[in-house]
Amino acid sequence: MHDSWKPFLKSEFDKPYFKELSKFLHQAYETKTIYPKKSLVFSAFATDLNEVKVVILGQDPYHTPGAAHGLAFSVPDTAPIPPSLVNIYKEIDNDIGHHKNATGNLRNWQNQGVLLLNTVLTVEAHKAGSHRGKGWETFTTEVIKYLNETRPHLVFILWGRDARNKKSLIDAKKHLILESPHPSPLSAYNGFFGNHHFSKTNEFLKAHDMNIIEW
């Protein structure tokens, strides 16, 4: 994780809820197959806090082997592109032209100041949502509150119910909030397609004299 996050993260790690979460995770990693691997759980926080411009909030990590690597919606270069990300790329293509990525790895977005954060950061293999209610939601609520308070003119992109539940934490007078159904094939046609979130993000960044994201 980037040094800029360390004061915030240390304060959270010392709280009772996170100590309970840590106990749960220690046992889970010892006894079950959990994704992503331990060293990648906090990969999203490799983004320099002072460079964050956009926050994309997802649900929980991919629960199939070789997919989750700590960034919401992203997979390693060698992994097949998941259906949700296929739909994200389709919306980029329809919204602003051809997407820039040859694989499903979104690290180049991260390098441009996009925080790719799930609301829950771990999952048991083949059991979607299995680590909900264990403490991660409290942690990511605190992350959103911290970003809302400390950073100016962010774009918060909230896809799906879990992400949209964080909307009340964000000051809409200070930041841009973009929300829609999740890009999953189960919901993409209910309002994800055609949301124009990528062009709207870049218009907001331009208006505040920031470099646009090369999606």
mmCIF file of C-alpha atoms in Angstrom:
data_model
loop_
_atom_site.group_PDB
_atom_site.id
_atom_site.type_symbol
_atom_site.label_atom_id
_atom_site.label_comp_id
_atom_site.label_asym_id
_atom_site.label_seq_id
_atom_site.Cartn_x
_atom_site.Cartn_y
_atom_site.Cartn_z
ATOM 1 C CA MET A 1 0.000 0.000 0.000
ATOM 2 C CA HIS A 2 1.115 3.589 -0.616
ATOM 3 C CA ASP A 3 2.596 5.490 2.336
ATOM 4 C CA SER A 4 -0.063 8.200 1.987
ATOM 5 C CA TRP A 5 -2.710 5.768 3.271
ATOM 6 C CA LYS A 6 -0.769 4.494 6.284
ATOM 7 C CA PRO A 7 -2.035 6.958 8.961
ATOM 8 C CA PHE A 8 -5.664 6.274 8.025
ATOM 9 C CA LEU A 9 -5.197 2.518 7.729
ATOM 10 C CA LYS A 10 -3.336 2.260 11.032
ATOM 11 C CA SER A 11 -6.177 4.075 12.797
ATOM 12 C CA GLU A 12 -8.700 1.613 11.329
ATOM 13 C CA PHE A 13 -6.594 -1.464 12.036
ATOM 14 C CA ASP A 14 -6.519 -0.500 15.736
ATOM 15 C CA LYS A 15 -10.325 -0.343 16.066
ATOM 16 C CA PRO A 16 -12.263 -3.205 17.714
ATOM 17 C CA TYR A 17 -14.296 -4.027 14.592
ATOM 18 C CA PHE A 18 -11.156 -4.514 12.527
ATOM 19 C CA LYS A 19 -9.520 -6.664 15.169
ATOM 20 C CA GLU A 20 -12.562 -8.946 15.018
ATOM 21 C CA LEU A 21 -12.394 -8.949 11.214
ATOM 22 C CA SER A 22 -8.698 -9.858 11.396
ATOM 23 C CA LYS A 23 -9.446 -12.829 13.650
ATOM 24 C CA PHE A 24 -12.100 -14.058 11.233
ATOM 25 C CA LEU A 25 -9.768 -13.648 8.241
ATOM 26 C CA HIS A 26 -6.860 -15.382 9.947
ATOM 27 C CA GLN A 27 -9.000 -18.451 10.577
ATOM 28 C CA ALA A 28 -10.569 -18.311 7.114
ATOM 29 C CA TYR A 29 -7.222 -18.180 5.311
ATOM 30 C CA GLU A 30 -5.932 -21.040 7.459
ATOM 31 C CA THR A 31 -8.872 -23.358 6.861
ATOM 32 C CA LYS A 32 -10.459 -22.441 3.491
ATOM 33 C CA THR A 33 -9.597 -21.112 0.050
ATOM 34 C CA ILE A 34 -9.981 -17.338 0.158
ATOM 35 C CA TYR A 35 -9.550 -14.779 -2.626
ATOM 36 C CA PRO A 36 -7.559 -12.727 -3.266
ATOM 37 C CA LYS A 37 -4.387 -14.069 -1.690
ATOM 38 C CA LYS A 38 -3.376 -12.249 1.495
ATOM 39 C CA SER A 39 -0.688 -10.113 -0.128
ATOM 40 C CA LEU A 40 -3.217 -8.634 -2.580
ATOM 41 C CA VAL A 41 -6.134 -7.791 -0.275
ATOM 42 C CA PHE A 42 -5.134 -4.119 -0.006
ATOM 43 C CA SER A 43 -3.933 -3.693 -3.599
ATOM 44 C CA ALA A 44 -6.380 -0.832 -4.189
ATOM 45 C CA PHE A 45 -4.442 1.239 -1.676
ATOM 46 C CA ALA A 46 -1.334 1.247 -3.844
ATOM 47 C CA THR A 47 -2.988 4.303 -5.427
ATOM 48 C CA ASP A 48 -1.455 7.464 -3.942
ATOM 49 C CA LEU A 49 -4.206 9.035 -1.810
ATOM 50 C CA ASN A 50 -3.176 12.490 -3.038
ATOM 51 C CA GLU A 51 -3.589 11.409 -6.670
ATOM 52 C CA VAL A 52 -7.033 9.814 -6.350
ATOM 53 C CA LYS A 53 -9.503 11.444 -8.761
ATOM 54 C CA VAL A 54 -12.091 8.716 -9.291
ATOM 55 C CA VAL A 55 -13.484 6.042 -6.977
ATOM 56 C CA ILE A 56 -15.154 3.005 -8.582
ATOM 57 C CA LEU A 57 -16.985 1.011 -5.947
ATOM 58 C CA GLY A 58 -17.880 -2.610 -6.574
ATOM 59 C CA GLN A 59 -19.266 -5.468 -4.456
ATOM 60 C CA ASP A 60 -16.905 -8.290 -3.455
ATOM 61 C CA PRO A 61 -13.972 -9.969 -5.224
ATOM 62 C CA TYR A 62 -14.306 -12.563 -7.964
ATOM 63 C CA HIS A 63 -14.728 -15.950 -6.301
ATOM 64 C CA THR A 64 -13.230 -18.150 -9.045
ATOM 65 C CA PRO A 65 -9.571 -19.259 -9.211
ATOM 66 C CA GLY A 66 -7.058 -16.878 -10.769
ATOM 67 C CA ALA A 67 -9.389 -13.886 -11.033
ATOM 68 C CA ALA A 68 -9.312 -11.686 -7.908
ATOM 69 C CA HIS A 69 -6.170 -9.596 -7.433
ATOM 70 C CA GLY A 70 -7.322 -6.835 -5.126
ATOM 71 C CA LEU A 71 -8.730 -4.301 -7.590
ATOM 72 C CA ALA A 72 -12.490 -4.066 -8.122
ATOM 73 C CA PHE A 73 -13.632 -5.491 -11.488
ATOM 74 C CA SER A 74 -10.012 -6.172 -12.523
ATOM 75 C CA VAL A 75 -8.303 -9.502 -13.228
ATOM 76 C CA PRO A 76 -4.663 -10.420 -13.953
ATOM 77 C CA ASP A 77 -3.463 -10.178 -17.546
ATOM 78 C CA THR A 78 -3.634 -13.941 -18.027
ATOM 79 C CA ALA A 79 -7.221 -14.382 -16.771
ATOM 80 C CA PRO A 80 -10.291 -14.401 -19.023
ATOM 81 C CA ILE A 81 -12.208 -11.117 -18.973
ATOM 82 C CA PRO A 82 -15.222 -11.610 -16.651
ATOM 83 C CA PRO A 83 -18.742 -10.865 -17.898
ATOM 84 C CA SER A 84 -19.128 -7.714 -15.770
ATOM 85 C CA LEU A 85 -15.915 -6.273 -17.183
ATOM 86 C CA VAL A 86 -16.953 -7.247 -20.712
ATOM 87 C CA ASN A 87 -20.026 -5.081 -20.142
ATOM 88 C CA ILE A 88 -17.914 -2.250 -18.710
ATOM 89 C CA TYR A 89 -15.773 -2.302 -21.850
ATOM 90 C CA LYS A 90 -18.922 -2.316 -24.022
ATOM 91 C CA GLU A 91 -20.188 0.794 -22.248
ATOM 92 C CA ILE A 92 -16.814 2.527 -22.684
ATOM 93 C CA ASP A 93 -16.878 1.702 -26.404
ATOM 94 C CA ASN A 94 -20.416 3.032 -26.784
ATOM 95 C CA ASP A 95 -19.759 6.091 -24.624
ATOM 96 C CA ILE A 96 -16.358 7.441 -25.656
ATOM 97 C CA GLY A 97 -14.865 5.115 -28.254
ATOM 98 C CA HIS A 98 -12.695 2.032 -28.040
ATOM 99 C CA HIS A 99 -11.409 1.077 -24.583
ATOM 100 C CA LYS A 100 -7.619 1.097 -24.137
ATOM 101 C CA ASN A 101 -7.082 -2.230 -22.361
ATOM 102 C CA ALA A 102 -6.095 -5.393 -24.207
ATOM 103 C CA THR A 103 -6.750 -7.566 -21.117
ATOM 104 C CA GLY A 104 -8.918 -7.402 -18.017
ATOM 105 C CA ASN A 105 -6.151 -5.871 -15.909
ATOM 106 C CA LEU A 106 -7.227 -2.382 -14.795
ATOM 107 C CA ARG A 107 -3.935 -1.416 -13.186
ATOM 108 C CA ASN A 108 -3.472 1.300 -15.797
ATOM 109 C CA TRP A 109 -6.663 2.922 -14.473
ATOM 110 C CA GLN A 110 -5.210 2.710 -10.981
ATOM 111 C CA ASN A 111 -2.032 4.395 -12.195
ATOM 112 C CA GLN A 112 -4.136 7.327 -13.422
ATOM 113 C CA GLY A 113 -5.744 7.911 -10.023
ATOM 114 C CA VAL A 114 -8.731 5.550 -10.126
ATOM 115 C CA LEU A 115 -9.340 3.825 -6.779
ATOM 116 C CA LEU A 116 -10.825 0.411 -7.617
ATOM 117 C CA LEU A 117 -12.457 -0.523 -4.335
ATOM 118 C CA ASN A 118 -14.865 -3.299 -3.435
ATOM 119 C CA THR A 119 -17.257 -2.868 -0.494
ATOM 120 C CA VAL A 120 -16.028 -6.263 0.786
ATOM 121 C CA LEU A 121 -12.369 -7.103 0.155
ATOM 122 C CA THR A 122 -12.296 -10.904 0.525
ATOM 123 C CA VAL A 123 -14.446 -13.888 -0.433
ATOM 124 C CA GLU A 124 -14.466 -17.664 0.002
ATOM 125 C CA ALA A 125 -13.864 -19.629 -3.187
ATOM 126 C CA HIS A 126 -17.040 -20.239 -5.208
ATOM 127 C CA LYS A 127 -19.238 -18.495 -2.594
ATOM 128 C CA ALA A 128 -20.158 -14.998 -3.720
ATOM 129 C CA GLY A 129 -20.960 -12.676 -0.835
ATOM 130 C CA SER A 130 -19.608 -15.116 1.744
ATOM 131 C CA HIS A 131 -17.636 -12.432 3.645
ATOM 132 C CA ARG A 132 -20.433 -9.906 3.881
ATOM 133 C CA GLY A 133 -21.303 -8.819 7.394
ATOM 134 C CA LYS A 134 -17.860 -9.616 8.817
ATOM 135 C CA GLY A 135 -16.598 -6.036 9.129
ATOM 136 C CA TRP A 136 -15.458 -5.062 5.659
ATOM 137 C CA GLU A 137 -18.524 -2.871 5.105
ATOM 138 C CA THR A 138 -17.547 -0.800 8.156
ATOM 139 C CA PHE A 139 -14.010 -0.475 6.831
ATOM 140 C CA THR A 140 -15.060 0.657 3.355
ATOM 141 C CA THR A 141 -17.589 3.077 4.864
ATOM 142 C CA GLU A 142 -14.685 4.683 6.718
ATOM 143 C CA VAL A 143 -12.633 4.790 3.496
ATOM 144 C CA ILE A 144 -15.438 6.617 1.669
ATOM 145 C CA LYS A 145 -15.928 9.048 4.573
ATOM 146 C CA TYR A 146 -12.199 9.751 4.670
ATOM 147 C CA LEU A 147 -12.014 10.401 0.929
ATOM 148 C CA ASN A 148 -15.120 12.577 1.076
ATOM 149 C CA GLU A 149 -13.580 14.725 3.796
ATOM 150 C CA THR A 150 -9.957 14.944 2.686
ATOM 151 C CA ARG A 151 -10.008 15.071 -1.111
ATOM 152 C CA PRO A 152 -11.537 17.761 -3.364
ATOM 153 C CA HIS A 153 -13.648 17.173 -6.474
ATOM 154 C CA LEU A 154 -13.723 13.389 -6.663
ATOM 155 C CA VAL A 155 -15.915 11.307 -8.943
ATOM 156 C CA PHE A 156 -17.635 8.486 -7.063
ATOM 157 C CA ILE A 157 -18.939 5.771 -9.400
ATOM 158 C CA LEU A 158 -21.399 3.499 -7.597
ATOM 159 C CA TRP A 159 -22.460 0.346 -9.459
ATOM 160 C CA GLY A 160 -24.945 -1.977 -7.834
ATOM 161 C CA ARG A 161 -26.903 -1.968 -4.583
ATOM 162 C CA ASP A 162 -23.947 -2.473 -2.230
ATOM 163 C CA ALA A 163 -22.078 0.461 -3.727
ATOM 164 C CA ARG A 164 -25.144 2.698 -3.929
ATOM 165 C CA ASN A 165 -25.756 2.172 -0.224
ATOM 166 C CA LYS A 166 -22.665 4.360 0.366
ATOM 167 C CA LYS A 167 -24.186 7.359 -1.428
ATOM 168 C CA SER A 168 -25.279 9.066 1.794
ATOM 169 C CA LEU A 169 -21.632 9.268 2.912
ATOM 170 C CA ILE A 170 -20.695 11.555 0.007
ATOM 171 C CA ASP A 171 -21.111 15.334 -0.204
ATOM 172 C CA ALA A 172 -22.777 15.874 -3.589
ATOM 173 C CA LYS A 173 -21.980 19.605 -3.461
ATOM 174 C CA LYS A 174 -18.265 18.824 -3.394
ATOM 175 C CA HIS A 175 -18.020 15.644 -5.464
ATOM 176 C CA LEU A 176 -19.719 14.087 -8.501
ATOM 177 C CA ILE A 177 -21.794 10.990 -7.718
ATOM 178 C CA LEU A 178 -22.600 8.648 -10.607
ATOM 179 C CA GLU A 179 -24.759 5.613 -9.867
ATOM 180 C CA SER A 180 -26.412 2.853 -11.836
ATOM 181 C CA PRO A 181 -27.217 -0.862 -11.691
ATOM 182 C CA HIS A 182 -24.273 -3.255 -11.583
ATOM 183 C CA PRO A 183 -22.595 -4.210 -14.907
ATOM 184 C CA SER A 184 -23.329 -7.894 -14.264
ATOM 185 C CA PRO A 185 -25.215 -9.602 -17.114
ATOM 186 C CA LEU A 186 -28.085 -9.990 -14.640
ATOM 187 C CA SER A 187 -28.597 -6.230 -14.343
ATOM 188 C CA ALA A 188 -26.612 -4.391 -17.033
ATOM 189 C CA TYR A 189 -29.652 -3.952 -19.280
ATOM 190 C CA ASN A 190 -31.613 -2.347 -16.426
ATOM 191 C CA GLY A 191 -29.669 0.898 -16.600
ATOM 192 C CA PHE A 192 -25.952 0.219 -16.653
ATOM 193 C CA PHE A 193 -25.756 0.354 -20.430
ATOM 194 C CA GLY A 194 -26.192 3.929 -21.536
ATOM 195 C CA ASN A 195 -25.207 5.475 -18.196
ATOM 196 C CA HIS A 196 -22.359 7.439 -19.885
ATOM 197 C CA HIS A 197 -20.347 7.358 -16.675
ATOM 198 C CA PHE A 198 -17.005 7.446 -18.473
ATOM 199 C CA SER A 199 -17.684 10.602 -20.488
ATOM 200 C CA LYS A 200 -19.383 12.250 -17.493
ATOM 201 C CA THR A 201 -16.314 11.498 -15.363
ATOM 202 C CA ASN A 202 -13.952 13.043 -17.882
ATOM 203 C CA GLU A 203 -16.168 16.115 -18.318
ATOM 204 C CA PHE A 204 -16.077 16.680 -14.547
ATOM 205 C CA LEU A 205 -12.300 16.203 -14.397
ATOM 206 C CA LYS A 206 -11.806 18.674 -17.254
ATOM 207 C CA ALA A 207 -14.057 21.208 -15.553
ATOM 208 C CA HIS A 208 -11.806 21.035 -12.481
ATOM 209 C CA ASP A 209 -8.529 21.257 -14.449
ATOM 210 C CA MET A 210 -7.559 17.607 -13.971
ATOM 211 C CA ASN A 211 -6.262 15.159 -16.555
ATOM 212 C CA ILE A 212 -8.951 12.923 -17.969
ATOM 213 C CA ILE A 213 -8.814 9.141 -17.564
ATOM 214 C CA GLU A 214 -7.700 7.123 -20.559
ATOM 215 C CA TRP A 215 -10.323 4.419 -20.275
#
